[in-house]
Tab-separated table of C-alpha atoms in Angstrom:
chain	number	residue	atom	x	y	z
A	1	MET	CA	-8.117	-13.506	-20.061
A	2	ASN	CA	-8.781	-16.672	-22.008
A	3	LYS	CA	-12.407	-17.944	-22.693
A	4	HIS	CA	-12.344	-20.616	-19.836
A	5	MET	CA	-11.251	-18.000	-17.176
A	6	LEU	CA	-13.635	-15.403	-18.435
A	7	ILE	CA	-16.752	-17.855	-18.034
A	8	LYS	CA	-15.402	-18.851	-14.672
A	9	PHE	CA	-15.073	-15.345	-13.381
A	10	MET	CA	-18.578	-14.315	-14.697
A	11	ALA	CA	-19.941	-17.172	-12.640
A	12	LEU	CA	-18.139	-16.026	-9.564
A	13	ALA	CA	-19.280	-12.449	-10.170
A	14	PHE	CA	-22.845	-13.765	-10.294
A	15	VAL	CA	-22.477	-15.631	-6.958
A	16	GLY	CA	-20.648	-12.669	-5.436
A	17	SER	CA	-23.351	-10.218	-6.402
A	18	PHE	CA	-25.687	-11.939	-3.854
A	19	GLN	CA	-23.161	-10.845	-1.022
A	20	ILE	CA	-23.484	-7.592	0.956
A	21	ALA	CA	-21.162	-5.010	-0.242
A	22	ASP	CA	-17.944	-4.995	1.773
A	23	ALA	CA	-18.460	-8.411	3.075
A	24	ALA	CA	-15.527	-9.859	4.749
A	25	ILE	CA	-13.254	-12.702	3.071
A	26	PRO	CA	-11.161	-15.634	4.594
A	27	ASN	CA	-8.575	-13.900	6.868
A	28	LEU	CA	-7.335	-11.195	4.553
A	29	SER	CA	-5.001	-8.727	6.299
A	30	VAL	CA	-2.807	-5.666	5.567
A	31	LYS	CA	0.450	-5.620	7.355
A	32	LEU	CA	2.736	-2.587	7.562
A	33	PRO	CA	6.472	-2.295	8.552
A	34	GLY	CA	7.121	-4.349	11.669
A	35	ASN	CA	4.431	-6.851	10.568
A	36	THR	CA	1.865	-4.778	12.372
A	37	SER	CA	-1.428	-3.294	11.391
A	38	VAL	CA	-0.756	0.028	13.214
A	39	TYR	CA	2.112	2.177	12.004
A	40	THR	CA	3.339	5.793	12.286
A	41	SER	CA	5.082	7.258	9.325
A	42	SER	CA	6.113	10.863	8.717
A	43	VAL	CA	5.225	13.430	5.768
A	44	GLY	CA	7.332	12.414	2.737
A	45	ALA	CA	8.267	8.950	3.998
A	46	VAL	CA	7.667	5.903	1.769
A	47	PHE	CA	6.512	2.453	3.234
A	48	ASN	CA	5.228	-0.849	2.182
A	49	ALA	CA	1.853	-2.461	2.862
A	50	ASP	CA	1.820	-6.159	2.517
A	51	ILE	CA	-1.385	-8.062	1.681
A	52	TYR	CA	-1.832	-11.460	3.268
A	53	ILE	CA	-4.306	-14.390	3.020
A	54	ASP	CA	-4.731	-17.212	5.505
A	55	SER	CA	-6.637	-20.411	6.050
A	56	VAL	CA	-8.119	-21.011	2.725
A	57	ASP	CA	-8.556	-24.367	0.959
A	58	ASP	CA	-8.739	-24.840	-2.815
A	59	PHE	CA	-7.854	-21.133	-3.235
A	60	ALA	CA	-8.110	-20.068	-6.934
A	61	LEU	CA	-9.196	-16.381	-7.292
A	62	PHE	CA	-9.209	-13.207	-5.428
A	63	ASP	CA	-10.563	-9.782	-6.406
A	64	PHE	CA	-10.687	-6.840	-4.039
A	65	ASN	CA	-10.132	-3.081	-3.732
A	66	LEU	CA	-8.132	-1.398	-1.083
A	67	SER	CA	-9.423	2.060	-0.282
A	68	PHE	CA	-7.525	4.805	1.605
A	69	ASN	CA	-7.504	8.681	2.063
A	70	SER	CA	-6.057	10.107	-1.117
A	71	ALA	CA	-5.342	13.409	0.769
A	72	LYS	CA	-2.972	11.565	3.142
A	73	LEU	CA	-1.622	8.623	1.366
A	74	GLU	CA	-0.514	8.075	-2.301
A	75	ALA	CA	-0.132	4.490	-3.708
A	76	LEU	CA	2.984	4.357	-5.756
A	77	SER	CA	3.199	0.814	-7.035
A	78	LEU	CA	1.733	-2.603	-6.736
A	79	THR	CA	3.822	-5.793	-6.842
A	80	SER	CA	2.207	-9.224	-7.176
A	81	ALA	CA	3.587	-12.057	-5.277
A	82	SER	CA	2.107	-14.477	-7.945
A	83	VAL	CA	0.489	-16.728	-5.128
A	84	PHE	CA	-0.425	-19.481	-7.603
A	85	GLY	CA	3.051	-19.755	-9.092
A	86	ALA	CA	4.660	-17.389	-11.560
A	87	ALA	CA	3.554	-19.643	-14.511
A	88	ASP	CA	0.133	-20.175	-13.194
A	89	THR	CA	-0.990	-16.687	-11.876
A	90	GLU	CA	-3.169	-14.825	-14.415
A	91	THR	CA	-3.738	-11.171	-13.719
A	92	PHE	CA	-7.083	-9.655	-14.875
A	93	PHE	CA	-7.138	-6.472	-12.788
A	94	ASN	CA	-4.318	-4.629	-11.099
A	95	ALA	CA	-4.673	-0.872	-11.191
A	96	ILE	CA	-3.978	2.295	-9.033
A	97	THR	CA	-6.179	5.258	-8.780
A	98	PRO	CA	-6.356	8.190	-6.175
A	99	GLY	CA	-7.744	6.686	-3.199
A	100	LYS	CA	-8.049	2.978	-4.402
A	101	VAL	CA	-5.942	0.031	-5.508
A	102	HIS	CA	-7.871	-2.741	-7.394
A	103	PHE	CA	-6.077	-6.081	-7.196
A	104	ALA	CA	-7.265	-9.313	-8.801
A	105	GLU	CA	-5.691	-12.542	-9.892
A	106	THR	CA	-6.624	-16.146	-10.772
A	107	ILE	CA	-5.132	-19.430	-11.614
A	108	SER	CA	-4.560	-19.293	-15.379
A	109	GLY	CA	-6.631	-21.402	-17.751
A	110	THR	CA	-3.718	-22.813	-19.325
A	111	SER	CA	-2.218	-23.895	-15.888
A	112	ALA	CA	-1.567	-27.622	-15.372
A	113	LEU	CA	-3.138	-27.371	-12.011
A	114	THR	CA	-6.542	-29.287	-11.508
A	115	SER	CA	-7.454	-27.705	-8.248
A	116	GLY	CA	-6.738	-24.600	-6.154
A	117	ILE	CA	-3.994	-24.393	-3.460
A	118	ASN	CA	-4.373	-24.845	0.251
A	119	ILE	CA	-3.133	-22.204	2.470
A	120	ALA	CA	-2.637	-22.831	6.065
A	121	ALA	CA	-0.360	-19.892	6.976
A	122	PRO	CA	-0.211	-16.354	6.206
A	123	THR	CA	0.779	-16.075	2.560
A	124	LEU	CA	1.775	-12.981	0.666
A	125	LEU	CA	-0.694	-11.838	-2.138
A	126	GLY	CA	1.281	-8.628	-3.133
A	127	THR	CA	2.805	-5.470	-1.854
A	128	ILE	CA	1.746	-1.860	-2.170
A	129	GLN	CA	4.242	0.929	-1.735
A	130	PHE	CA	2.649	3.986	-0.278
A	131	LYS	CA	3.893	7.611	0.312
A	132	ALA	CA	2.742	9.806	3.298
A	133	LEU	CA	1.459	13.056	2.013
A	134	SER	CA	0.218	15.002	5.044
A	135	SER	CA	-0.028	14.511	8.792
A	136	GLY	CA	-2.982	13.060	10.535
A	137	ILE	CA	-4.334	10.181	12.363
A	138	ASN	CA	-6.682	7.149	11.722
A	139	ASN	CA	-5.637	6.910	8.078
A	140	PHE	CA	-7.349	3.335	7.338
A	141	ILE	CA	-6.270	1.126	4.419
A	142	ASN	CA	-9.522	-1.010	4.027
A	143	PHE	CA	-10.622	-3.931	1.999
A	144	THR	CA	-13.846	-3.131	-0.142
A	145	ASN	CA	-16.014	-5.435	-2.105
A	146	PRO	CA	-13.744	-8.450	-1.592
A	147	ILE	CA	-14.214	-11.866	-3.320
A	148	ILE	CA	-12.240	-14.903	-2.612
A	149	ALA	CA	-13.141	-18.154	-4.578
A	150	THR	CA	-12.290	-21.782	-4.674
A	151	TRP	CA	-11.439	-23.592	-7.993
A	152	ASP	CA	-15.144	-24.538	-8.571
A	153	SER	CA	-16.070	-20.749	-8.211
A	154	THR	CA	-17.456	-21.171	-4.705
A	155	SER	CA	-17.368	-17.636	-3.007
A	156	LEU	CA	-16.056	-17.792	0.568
A	157	ALA	CA	-16.556	-15.702	3.476
A	158	GLY	CA	-14.142	-14.880	6.445
A	159	SER	CA	-12.481	-11.835	7.854
A	160	ALA	CA	-10.878	-8.846	6.303
A	161	LEU	CA	-8.575	-6.894	8.678
A	162	PRO	CA	-7.618	-3.171	7.733
A	163	ALA	CA	-4.340	-1.285	8.791
A	164	ASN	CA	-4.165	2.156	10.435
A	165	VAL	CA	-1.483	4.794	9.573
A	166	THR	CA	-0.721	7.746	11.735
A	167	ILE	CA	1.215	10.374	9.766
A	168	SER	CA	3.462	12.745	11.936
A	169	PRO	CA	4.718	16.137	10.429
A	170	ALA	CA	8.099	16.082	8.566
A	171	ALA	CA	10.873	16.573	11.187
A	172	ALA	CA	12.657	19.839	10.896
A	173	VAL	CA	16.006	19.630	9.511
A	174	PRO	CA	18.532	21.011	12.256
A	175	LEU	CA	21.156	23.690	11.242
A	176	PRO	CA	24.675	22.345	11.247
A	177	ALA	CA	26.867	23.385	14.215
A	178	SER	CA	29.195	25.294	11.791
A	179	VAL	CA	26.375	27.945	11.059
A	180	PHE	CA	26.815	29.061	14.691
A	181	LEU	CA	30.561	29.482	14.252
A	182	PHE	CA	30.185	31.119	10.849
A	183	LEU	CA	27.678	33.910	11.913
A	184	PRO	CA	29.852	35.473	14.532
A	185	GLY	CA	32.766	35.377	12.226
A	186	LEU	CA	30.889	37.151	9.504
A	187	PHE	CA	29.823	39.828	11.897
A	188	ALA	CA	33.326	40.348	12.979
A	189	VAL	CA	34.522	40.851	9.384
A	190	PHE	CA	31.860	43.494	8.723
A	191	ALA	CA	32.374	45.375	11.947
A	192	GLY	CA	36.139	45.430	11.117
A	193	ARG	CA	35.628	46.847	7.657
A	194	LYS	CA	33.269	49.430	9.068
A	195	HIS	CA	35.856	50.526	11.655
A	196	LYS	CA	38.481	50.818	8.922
A	197	THR	CA	36.502	53.033	6.629
A	198	ARG	CA	35.604	55.518	9.401
A	199	PRO	CA	37.128	59.016	8.354
A	200	LEU	CA	39.662	60.637	10.603
A	201	ILE	CA	38.607	63.486	12.766
A	202	SER	CA	40.913	66.569	12.317
């Protein structure tokens, strides 16, 4: 991160330090397959969780964690949507650890932009790919310690909506119909061999 953005982020962190932990931010949401916040998966299945932001003016920076039950879910990858533009997005912390994804980006200090962007409709920030590890209900993907800021480093408050995943046991793999034909045939072969090797009674 360049010096300009480092100073900007430090100022933002100072402002954010006065916020209560886990404070909500402007219309952040987690959307699961089917564009819903409630989803049913199965053990071993892989699915995407899309992170959206909406209704923010002069948007220039975001920094938040997503927490989840690491015994039930595993985060496999994080893909940025480069919301500020591919050439203008500066990543300063994207990391996956068990039970947490840390996702943080800002407008680059070398960008030609002179203000933040205005977001009036749900806009994708990034996508996290998850794998379902074991069955259970109420597996929440929650925002924690979120910060959203404007170009002048004003920290904003709003709402942050989590997602809820139910994981069902893996479906049993049915036996193919040919097995039911094979077993009687195998039995008949062995029964025939036994009959042929029976000694003659004199």
